[in-house]
Amino acid sequence: MAKLFDISLPAASTNLKLHAKEKTEITYTVSNLSGRHVRGRVSLRPDDPAVKNKWVTLTEESEKDFGENGTFQFKVTVNMPVNATPGKYTFRLDAVNADVPDEGDSGPTVGLEVIGAPPT
């Protein structure tokens, strides 16, 4: 099946190291490759522990009308709570056709390492 969306992010955003209580933002770029107008929907993979724990969230509306070659940026916030368990986690943003959810593509996986309490 042909790709419907290209999902990318800056290389510096693929491996994050954060302390508890730290916050950062990542900007994904999602481009329509289909050559037709598509109502696209992005979502974070719900079974990723960082998403389940609500450490990683979309910061804006998740659906957009993509023109034939349209591109949008979607911001994802990573907000580590004070009690975040140190360890390695991952999360991923996917994009689908909002009208046909079986049509879509997976974005790159982001590695997230929680490295304990912030320095004093």
CSV table of C-alpha atoms in Angstrom, one decimal:
chain,number,residue,atom,x,y,z
A,1,MET,CA,0.0,0.0,0.0
A,2,ALA,CA,1.3,3.5,-0.9
A,3,LYS,CA,2.2,5.8,1.9
A,4,LEU,CA,-0.5,8.4,2.7
A,5,PHE,CA,1.5,10.6,5.1
A,6,ASP,CA,5.1,11.4,5.7
A,7,ILE,CA,5.7,12.0,9.4
A,8,SER,CA,9.0,13.5,10.5
A,9,LEU,CA,10.7,15.3,13.4
A,10,PRO,CA,14.1,17.0,13.9
A,11,ALA,CA,16.9,14.5,14.5
A,12,ALA,CA,17.7,16.1,17.9
A,13,SER,CA,14.2,15.1,19.1
A,14,THR,CA,14.5,11.3,18.5
A,15,ASN,CA,16.3,10.6,21.8
A,16,LEU,CA,15.3,12.7,24.8
A,17,LYS,CA,16.7,12.7,28.3
A,18,LEU,CA,14.6,14.5,31.0
A,19,HIS,CA,14.6,14.8,34.7
A,20,ALA,CA,11.5,14.5,36.8
A,21,LYS,CA,9.7,17.9,36.7
A,22,GLU,CA,11.2,18.8,33.3
A,23,LYS,CA,9.0,19.8,30.3
A,24,THR,CA,9.8,20.0,26.6
A,25,GLU,CA,8.0,20.3,23.3
A,26,ILE,CA,8.5,18.3,20.1
A,27,THR,CA,7.2,19.4,16.7
A,28,TYR,CA,6.3,16.7,14.2
A,29,THR,CA,5.8,17.6,10.6
A,30,VAL,CA,3.1,15.6,8.8
A,31,SER,CA,2.8,15.8,5.0
A,32,ASN,CA,0.1,14.5,2.7
A,33,LEU,CA,1.7,12.2,0.0
A,34,SER,CA,-1.6,11.0,-1.5
A,35,GLY,CA,-2.0,13.8,-4.2
A,36,ARG,CA,-5.6,14.2,-3.0
A,37,HIS,CA,-7.4,16.2,-0.3
A,38,VAL,CA,-7.5,14.2,2.9
A,39,ARG,CA,-8.9,14.9,6.4
A,40,GLY,CA,-6.0,13.7,8.5
A,41,ARG,CA,-6.0,12.8,12.2
A,42,VAL,CA,-2.9,12.3,14.3
A,43,SER,CA,-2.7,10.4,17.5
A,44,LEU,CA,-0.2,9.2,20.0
A,45,ARG,CA,0.1,5.4,20.2
A,46,PRO,CA,-2.1,4.7,23.3
A,47,ASP,CA,-0.3,1.7,24.5
A,48,ASP,CA,3.1,3.5,25.0
A,49,PRO,CA,3.6,3.8,28.8
A,50,ALA,CA,4.6,7.5,28.5
A,51,VAL,CA,1.3,8.2,26.8
A,52,LYS,CA,-0.7,6.0,29.3
A,53,ASN,CA,0.9,7.9,32.1
A,54,LYS,CA,-0.1,11.2,30.4
A,55,TRP,CA,3.5,12.4,30.3
A,56,VAL,CA,3.2,12.9,26.6
A,57,THR,CA,0.2,14.7,25.1
A,58,LEU,CA,-0.8,16.5,21.9
A,59,THR,CA,-1.1,20.2,22.5
A,60,GLU,CA,-3.5,21.1,19.8
A,61,GLU,CA,-6.4,19.9,17.6
A,62,SER,CA,-5.6,16.4,16.2
A,63,GLU,CA,-7.5,16.7,12.9
A,64,LYS,CA,-6.6,18.9,9.9
A,65,ASP,CA,-7.8,19.2,6.3
A,66,PHE,CA,-4.7,18.4,4.2
A,67,GLY,CA,-4.6,19.8,0.6
A,68,GLU,CA,-3.2,17.7,-2.2
A,69,ASN,CA,0.3,18.3,-1.0
A,70,GLY,CA,-0.5,19.8,2.4
A,71,THR,CA,1.8,19.9,5.4
A,72,PHE,CA,1.0,20.7,9.0
A,73,GLN,CA,3.0,20.7,12.2
A,74,PHE,CA,1.8,19.1,15.4
A,75,LYS,CA,3.2,19.9,18.8
A,76,VAL,CA,3.6,17.2,21.4
A,77,THR,CA,4.4,18.2,25.0
A,78,VAL,CA,6.5,16.0,27.3
A,79,ASN,CA,5.9,16.9,30.9
A,80,MET,CA,7.6,14.7,33.4
A,81,PRO,CA,5.9,14.7,36.9
A,82,VAL,CA,8.0,14.9,40.1
A,83,ASN,CA,7.4,11.2,40.7
A,84,ALA,CA,8.3,9.9,37.2
A,85,THR,CA,10.0,6.5,37.5
A,86,PRO,CA,13.5,6.6,36.1
A,87,GLY,CA,13.9,4.4,33.0
A,88,LYS,CA,13.6,4.3,29.2
A,89,TYR,CA,10.4,4.8,27.4
A,90,THR,CA,9.2,5.4,23.9
A,91,PHE,CA,6.3,7.1,22.1
A,92,ARG,CA,5.1,7.6,18.6
A,93,LEU,CA,2.8,9.9,16.6
A,94,ASP,CA,0.8,8.2,13.9
A,95,ALA,CA,-1.4,9.8,11.1
A,96,VAL,CA,-4.5,8.4,9.5
A,97,ASN,CA,-7.2,9.3,7.1
A,98,ALA,CA,-10.0,10.5,9.4
A,99,ASP,CA,-12.6,9.2,7.0
A,100,VAL,CA,-10.9,5.8,6.5
A,101,PRO,CA,-8.9,5.1,9.7
A,102,ASP,CA,-7.3,2.0,8.2
A,103,GLU,CA,-5.4,4.3,5.8
A,104,GLY,CA,-2.4,5.8,7.5
A,105,ASP,CA,1.2,5.7,8.5
A,106,SER,CA,3.3,5.4,11.6
A,107,GLY,CA,5.7,8.1,12.6
A,108,PRO,CA,9.2,7.7,14.0
A,109,THR,CA,9.6,6.4,17.5
A,110,VAL,CA,11.0,8.8,20.1
A,111,GLY,CA,13.2,7.4,22.8
A,112,LEU,CA,12.6,9.1,26.2
A,113,GLU,CA,14.9,8.5,29.1
A,114,VAL,CA,13.8,9.7,32.6
A,115,ILE,CA,17.0,10.2,34.5
A,116,GLY,CA,15.7,10.9,38.0
A,117,ALA,CA,15.2,14.0,40.1
A,118,PRO,CA,16.4,17.4,38.7
A,119,PRO,CA,19.8,18.6,40.0
A,120,THR,CA,19.5,20.9,43.0
